[in-house]
GROMACS .gro file of C-alpha atoms in nm:
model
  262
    1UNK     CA    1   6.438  -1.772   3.502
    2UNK     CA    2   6.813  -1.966   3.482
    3UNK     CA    3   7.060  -1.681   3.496
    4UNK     CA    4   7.359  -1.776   3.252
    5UNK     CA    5   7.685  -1.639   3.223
    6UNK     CA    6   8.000  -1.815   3.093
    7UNK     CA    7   8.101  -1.963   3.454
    8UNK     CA    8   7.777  -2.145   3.445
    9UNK     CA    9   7.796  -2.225   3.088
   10UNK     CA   10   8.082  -2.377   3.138
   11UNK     CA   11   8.121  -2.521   3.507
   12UNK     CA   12   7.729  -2.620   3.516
   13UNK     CA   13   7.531  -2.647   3.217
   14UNK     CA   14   7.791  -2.824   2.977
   15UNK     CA   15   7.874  -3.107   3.240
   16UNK     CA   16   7.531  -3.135   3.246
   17UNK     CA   17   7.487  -3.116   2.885
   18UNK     CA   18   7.735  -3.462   2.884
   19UNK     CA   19   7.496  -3.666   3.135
   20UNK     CA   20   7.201  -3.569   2.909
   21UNK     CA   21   7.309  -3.637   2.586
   22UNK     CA   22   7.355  -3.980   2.570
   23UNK     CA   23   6.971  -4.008   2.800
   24UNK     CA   24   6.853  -3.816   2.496
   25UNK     CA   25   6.990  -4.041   2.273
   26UNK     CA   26   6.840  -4.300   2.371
   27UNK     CA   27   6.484  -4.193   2.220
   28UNK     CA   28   6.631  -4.111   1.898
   29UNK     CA   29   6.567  -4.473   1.753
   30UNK     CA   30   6.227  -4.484   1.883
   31UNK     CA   31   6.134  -4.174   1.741
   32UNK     CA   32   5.915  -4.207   1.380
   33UNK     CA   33   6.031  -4.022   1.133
   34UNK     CA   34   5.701  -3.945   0.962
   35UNK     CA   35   5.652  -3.761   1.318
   36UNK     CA   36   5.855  -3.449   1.156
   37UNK     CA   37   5.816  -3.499   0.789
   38UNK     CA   38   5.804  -3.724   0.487
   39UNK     CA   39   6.137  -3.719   0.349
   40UNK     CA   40   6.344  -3.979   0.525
   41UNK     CA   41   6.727  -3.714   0.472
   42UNK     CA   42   6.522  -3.453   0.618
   43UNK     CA   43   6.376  -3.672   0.942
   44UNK     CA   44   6.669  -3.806   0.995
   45UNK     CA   45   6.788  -3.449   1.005
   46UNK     CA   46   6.570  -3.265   1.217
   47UNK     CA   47   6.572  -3.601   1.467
   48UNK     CA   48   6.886  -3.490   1.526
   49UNK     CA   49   6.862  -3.109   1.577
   50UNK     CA   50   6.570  -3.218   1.798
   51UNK     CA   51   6.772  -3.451   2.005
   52UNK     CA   52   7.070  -3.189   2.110
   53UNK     CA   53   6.871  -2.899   2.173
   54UNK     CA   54   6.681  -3.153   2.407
   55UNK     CA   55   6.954  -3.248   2.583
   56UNK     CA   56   7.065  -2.845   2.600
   57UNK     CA   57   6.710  -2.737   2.733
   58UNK     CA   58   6.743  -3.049   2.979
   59UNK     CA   59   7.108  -2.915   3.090
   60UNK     CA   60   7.001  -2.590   3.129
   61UNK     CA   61   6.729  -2.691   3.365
   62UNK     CA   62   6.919  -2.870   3.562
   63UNK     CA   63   7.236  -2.701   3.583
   64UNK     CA   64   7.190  -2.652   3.993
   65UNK     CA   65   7.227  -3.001   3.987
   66UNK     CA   66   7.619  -3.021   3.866
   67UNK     CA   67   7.713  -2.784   4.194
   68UNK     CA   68   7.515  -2.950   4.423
   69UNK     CA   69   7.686  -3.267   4.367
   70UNK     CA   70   8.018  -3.125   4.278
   71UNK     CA   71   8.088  -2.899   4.622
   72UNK     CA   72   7.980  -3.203   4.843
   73UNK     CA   73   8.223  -3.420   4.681
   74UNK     CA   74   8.495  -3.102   4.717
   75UNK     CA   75   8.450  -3.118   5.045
   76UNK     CA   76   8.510  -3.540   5.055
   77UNK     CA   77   8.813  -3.467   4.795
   78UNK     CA   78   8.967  -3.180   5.022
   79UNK     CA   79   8.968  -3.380   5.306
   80UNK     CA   80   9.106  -3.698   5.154
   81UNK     CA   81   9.363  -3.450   5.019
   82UNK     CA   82   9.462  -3.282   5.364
   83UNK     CA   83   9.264  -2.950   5.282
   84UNK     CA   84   9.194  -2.697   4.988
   85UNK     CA   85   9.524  -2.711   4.714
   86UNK     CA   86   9.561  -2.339   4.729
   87UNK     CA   87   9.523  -2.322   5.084
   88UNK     CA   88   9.763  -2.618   5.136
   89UNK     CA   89   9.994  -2.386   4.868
   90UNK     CA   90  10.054  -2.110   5.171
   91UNK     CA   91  10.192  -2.403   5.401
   92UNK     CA   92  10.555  -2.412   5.529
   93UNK     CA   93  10.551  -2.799   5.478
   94UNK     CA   94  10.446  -2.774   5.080
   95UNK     CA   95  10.695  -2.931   4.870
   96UNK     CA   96  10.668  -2.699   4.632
   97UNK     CA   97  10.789  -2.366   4.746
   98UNK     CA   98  11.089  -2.347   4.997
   99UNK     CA   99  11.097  -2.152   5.353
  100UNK     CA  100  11.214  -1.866   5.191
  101UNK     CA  101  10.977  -1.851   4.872
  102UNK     CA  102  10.703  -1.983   5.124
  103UNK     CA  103  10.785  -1.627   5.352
  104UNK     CA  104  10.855  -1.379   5.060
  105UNK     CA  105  10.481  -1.523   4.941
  106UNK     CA  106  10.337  -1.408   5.260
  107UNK     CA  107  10.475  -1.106   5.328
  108UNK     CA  108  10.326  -0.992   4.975
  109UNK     CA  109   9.953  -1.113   5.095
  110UNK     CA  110   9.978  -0.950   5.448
  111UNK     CA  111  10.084  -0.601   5.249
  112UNK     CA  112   9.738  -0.670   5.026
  113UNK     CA  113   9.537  -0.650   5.310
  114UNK     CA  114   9.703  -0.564   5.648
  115UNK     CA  115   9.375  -0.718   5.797
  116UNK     CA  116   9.512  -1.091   5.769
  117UNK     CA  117   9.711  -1.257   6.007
  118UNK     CA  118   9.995  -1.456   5.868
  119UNK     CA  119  10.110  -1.747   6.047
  120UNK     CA  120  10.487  -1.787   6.126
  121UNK     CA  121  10.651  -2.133   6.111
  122UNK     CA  122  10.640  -2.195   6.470
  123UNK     CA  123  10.252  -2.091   6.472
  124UNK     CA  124  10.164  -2.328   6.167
  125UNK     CA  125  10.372  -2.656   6.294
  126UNK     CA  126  10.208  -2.535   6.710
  127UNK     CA  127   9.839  -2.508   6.590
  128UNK     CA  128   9.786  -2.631   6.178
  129UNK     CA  129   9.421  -2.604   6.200
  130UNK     CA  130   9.430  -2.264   6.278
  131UNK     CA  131   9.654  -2.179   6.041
  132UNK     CA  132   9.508  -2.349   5.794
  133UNK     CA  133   9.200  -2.110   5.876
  134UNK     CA  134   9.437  -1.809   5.801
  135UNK     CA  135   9.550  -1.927   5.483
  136UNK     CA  136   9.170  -1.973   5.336
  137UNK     CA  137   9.124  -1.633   5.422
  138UNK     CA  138   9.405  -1.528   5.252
  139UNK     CA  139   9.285  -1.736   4.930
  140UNK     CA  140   8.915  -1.562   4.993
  141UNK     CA  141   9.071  -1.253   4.987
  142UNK     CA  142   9.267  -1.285   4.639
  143UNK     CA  143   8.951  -1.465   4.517
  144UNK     CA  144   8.763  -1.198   4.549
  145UNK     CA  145   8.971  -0.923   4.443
  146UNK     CA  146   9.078  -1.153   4.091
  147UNK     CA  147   8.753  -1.286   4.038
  148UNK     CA  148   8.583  -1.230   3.643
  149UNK     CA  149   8.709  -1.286   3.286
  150UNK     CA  150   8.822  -0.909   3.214
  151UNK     CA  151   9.156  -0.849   3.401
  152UNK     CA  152   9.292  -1.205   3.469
  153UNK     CA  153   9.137  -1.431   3.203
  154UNK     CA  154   9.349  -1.681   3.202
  155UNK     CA  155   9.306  -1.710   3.596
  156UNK     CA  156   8.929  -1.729   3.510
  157UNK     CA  157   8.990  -1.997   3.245
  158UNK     CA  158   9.169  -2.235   3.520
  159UNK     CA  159   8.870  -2.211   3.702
  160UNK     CA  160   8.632  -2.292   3.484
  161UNK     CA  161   8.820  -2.622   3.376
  162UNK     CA  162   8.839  -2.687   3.762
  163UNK     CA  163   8.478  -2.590   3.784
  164UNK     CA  164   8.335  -2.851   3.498
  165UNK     CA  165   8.633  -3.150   3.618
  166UNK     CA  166   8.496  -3.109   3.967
  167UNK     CA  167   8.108  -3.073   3.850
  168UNK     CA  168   8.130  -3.347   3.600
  169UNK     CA  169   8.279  -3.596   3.881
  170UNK     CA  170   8.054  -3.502   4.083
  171UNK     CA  171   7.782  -3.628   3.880
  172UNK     CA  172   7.943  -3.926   3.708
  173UNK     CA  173   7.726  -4.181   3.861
  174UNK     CA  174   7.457  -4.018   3.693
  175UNK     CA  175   7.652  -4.012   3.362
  176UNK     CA  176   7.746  -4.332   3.361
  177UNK     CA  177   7.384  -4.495   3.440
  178UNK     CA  178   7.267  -4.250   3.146
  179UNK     CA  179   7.507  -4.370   2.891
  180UNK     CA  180   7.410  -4.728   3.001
  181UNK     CA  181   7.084  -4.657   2.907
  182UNK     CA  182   7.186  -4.515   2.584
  183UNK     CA  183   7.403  -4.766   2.449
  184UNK     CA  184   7.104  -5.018   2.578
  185UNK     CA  185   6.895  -4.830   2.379
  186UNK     CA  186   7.121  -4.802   2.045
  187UNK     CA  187   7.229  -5.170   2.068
  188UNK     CA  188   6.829  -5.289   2.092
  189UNK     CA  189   6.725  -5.092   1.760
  190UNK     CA  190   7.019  -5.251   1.596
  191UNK     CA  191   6.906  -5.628   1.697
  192UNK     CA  192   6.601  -5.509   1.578
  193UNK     CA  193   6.708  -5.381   1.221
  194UNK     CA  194   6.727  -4.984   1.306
  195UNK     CA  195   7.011  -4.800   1.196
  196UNK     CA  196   7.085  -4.689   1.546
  197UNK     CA  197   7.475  -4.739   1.513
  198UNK     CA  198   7.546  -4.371   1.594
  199UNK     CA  199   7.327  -4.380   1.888
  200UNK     CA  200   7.543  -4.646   2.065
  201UNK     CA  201   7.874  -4.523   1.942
  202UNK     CA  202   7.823  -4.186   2.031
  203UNK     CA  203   7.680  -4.324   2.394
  204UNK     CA  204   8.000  -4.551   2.493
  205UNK     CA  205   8.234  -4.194   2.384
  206UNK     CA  206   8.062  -4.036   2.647
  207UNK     CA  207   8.099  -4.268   2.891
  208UNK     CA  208   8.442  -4.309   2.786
  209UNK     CA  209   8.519  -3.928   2.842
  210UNK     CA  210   8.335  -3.929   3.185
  211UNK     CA  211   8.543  -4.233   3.342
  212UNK     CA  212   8.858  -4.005   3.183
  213UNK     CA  213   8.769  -3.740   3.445
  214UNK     CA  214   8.905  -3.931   3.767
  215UNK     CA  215   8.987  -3.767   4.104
  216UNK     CA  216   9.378  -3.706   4.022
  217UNK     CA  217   9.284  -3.504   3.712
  218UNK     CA  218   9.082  -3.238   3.958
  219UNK     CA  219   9.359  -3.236   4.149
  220UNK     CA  220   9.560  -3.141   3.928
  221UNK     CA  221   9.353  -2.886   3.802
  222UNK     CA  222   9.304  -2.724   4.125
  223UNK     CA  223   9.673  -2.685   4.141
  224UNK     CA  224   9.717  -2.534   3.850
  225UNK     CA  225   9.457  -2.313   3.940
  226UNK     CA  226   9.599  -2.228   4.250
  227UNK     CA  227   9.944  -2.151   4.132
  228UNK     CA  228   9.748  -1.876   3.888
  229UNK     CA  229   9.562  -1.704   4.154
  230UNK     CA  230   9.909  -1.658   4.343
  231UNK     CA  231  10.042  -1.534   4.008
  232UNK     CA  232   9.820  -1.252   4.082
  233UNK     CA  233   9.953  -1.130   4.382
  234UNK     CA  234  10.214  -0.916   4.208
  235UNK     CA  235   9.987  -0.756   4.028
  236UNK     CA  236   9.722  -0.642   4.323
  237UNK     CA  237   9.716  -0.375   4.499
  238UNK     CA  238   9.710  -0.279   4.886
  239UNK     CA  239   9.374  -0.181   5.015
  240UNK     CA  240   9.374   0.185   5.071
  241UNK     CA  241   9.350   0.285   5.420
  242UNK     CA  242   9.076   0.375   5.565
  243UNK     CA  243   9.026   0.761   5.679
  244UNK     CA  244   9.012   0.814   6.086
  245UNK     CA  245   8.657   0.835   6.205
  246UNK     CA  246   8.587   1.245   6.210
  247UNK     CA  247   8.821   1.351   5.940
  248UNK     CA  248   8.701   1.622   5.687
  249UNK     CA  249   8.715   1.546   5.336
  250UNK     CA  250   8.862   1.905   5.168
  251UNK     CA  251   8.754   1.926   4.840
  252UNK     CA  252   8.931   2.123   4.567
  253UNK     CA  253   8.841   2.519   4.605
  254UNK     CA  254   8.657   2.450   4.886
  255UNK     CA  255   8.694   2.634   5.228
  256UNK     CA  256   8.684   2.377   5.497
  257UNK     CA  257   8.386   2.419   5.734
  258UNK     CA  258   8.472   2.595   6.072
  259UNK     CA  259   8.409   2.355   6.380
  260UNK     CA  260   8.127   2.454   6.584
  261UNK     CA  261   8.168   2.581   6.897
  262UNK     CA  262   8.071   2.342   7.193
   0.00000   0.00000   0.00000
């Protein structure tokens, strides 16, 4: 049983919903129209219905597929791009944020979780591998703790664009070759006397929005993303400390228990 929630929805099923469509499509001339009913309004109708929630049972099937392909080209786009955006964020050497802003930023991580180290300046430019390795456990950390749509939607929402940009470039190879096969399709039945116009118009939009999705548009979106999460940071709090090991736990209007003698 496919487990859905909006995340997948969104960042799985409806990039694969835009490779199917136009595959789906691609029956639609083919199909006879005395194979649902008599009236031609009413075939033409239900051909349709029957063709999108085709392509949505397809999509839904195969949402895995979206991820698969989508983290392995992350990982090609991260290292093209010198490393994760929102690690690459924490750096000293980002453009974006000044030595100052770049400090003042990690001083309010490290008091989130006193667990982390923080690289200095002279640690990051002496060993940037390893720091790098510090600052994607910083971004784990404020993952986790600001992950879900209830208390930072619009965190969540940056996400899930980055989530269906990266997904649906992932796959665009496949998207492409299906909307070839569409508009083949569409453009046939029309030499042929169908009226399969829709079919090849609606094919050559989808390509059209696929090929829009390039590399510098994820990019982007990771960025944007990433300046959100650290958005965040003012609103987190510590992690409480943990109790020493052999501390009793006094509850109200209750005595404490007497050690026992050794």
């Amino acid at each position: 049983m496919v487990h859905l929630d909006r995340y997948i929805l969104n960042a799985r099923v409806l990039p694969m919903l835009v490779v199917t469509f136009p595959l789906v499509l691609a029956a639609y001339p083919w199909l006879p129209a005395d194979a649902f009913v008599k009236d031609g309004l009413w075939a033409t109708a239900i051909k349709w219905a029957t063709t999108g929630a085709s392509s949505a049972f397809l999509a839904t099937v195969l949402s895995f597929v979206p991820r698969a392909f989508g983290t392995r080209l992350e990982e090609r786009l991260w290292r093209e791009w010198g490393g994760a955006p929102a690690a690459a964020y924490l750096r000293y050497a980002h453009p974006e944020l000044d030595e100052r802003q770049t400090a003042a930023l990690h001083a309010k991580i490290a008091k989130l979780d006193p667990g982390l180290h923080v690289p200095s300046k002279a640690e990051e430019k002496a060993d940037p591998a390893a720091a790098d390795q510090c600052y994607e456990s910083m971004v784990r950390m404020l993952r986790a703790r600001t992950w879900g749509p209830k208390n930072y939607p619009m965190l969540f929402d940056e996400n899930l664009s980055y989530g269906f940009r990266r997904n649906l470039l992932g796959i665009r190879p496949v998207g492409i070759l299906a909307c070839l096969i569409g508009l083949a399709s569409g453009t046939a039945a029309i030499w042929m006397g169908h009226d399969a116009w829709p079919v090849a118009a609606l094919s050559a939009a989808v390509g059209a929005f696929i090929l829009a999705n390039t590399p510098g548009d994820v990019k982007r979106q990771a960025e944007r993303y990433a300046r959100r999460l650290f958005m965040t940071v003012d609103l987190l709090k510590p992690v409480p400390k943990a109790k020493p090991a052999g501390t009793a736990i006094r509850k109200k209007g209750v005595a404490p228990v007497p050690p026992t003698p050794a």
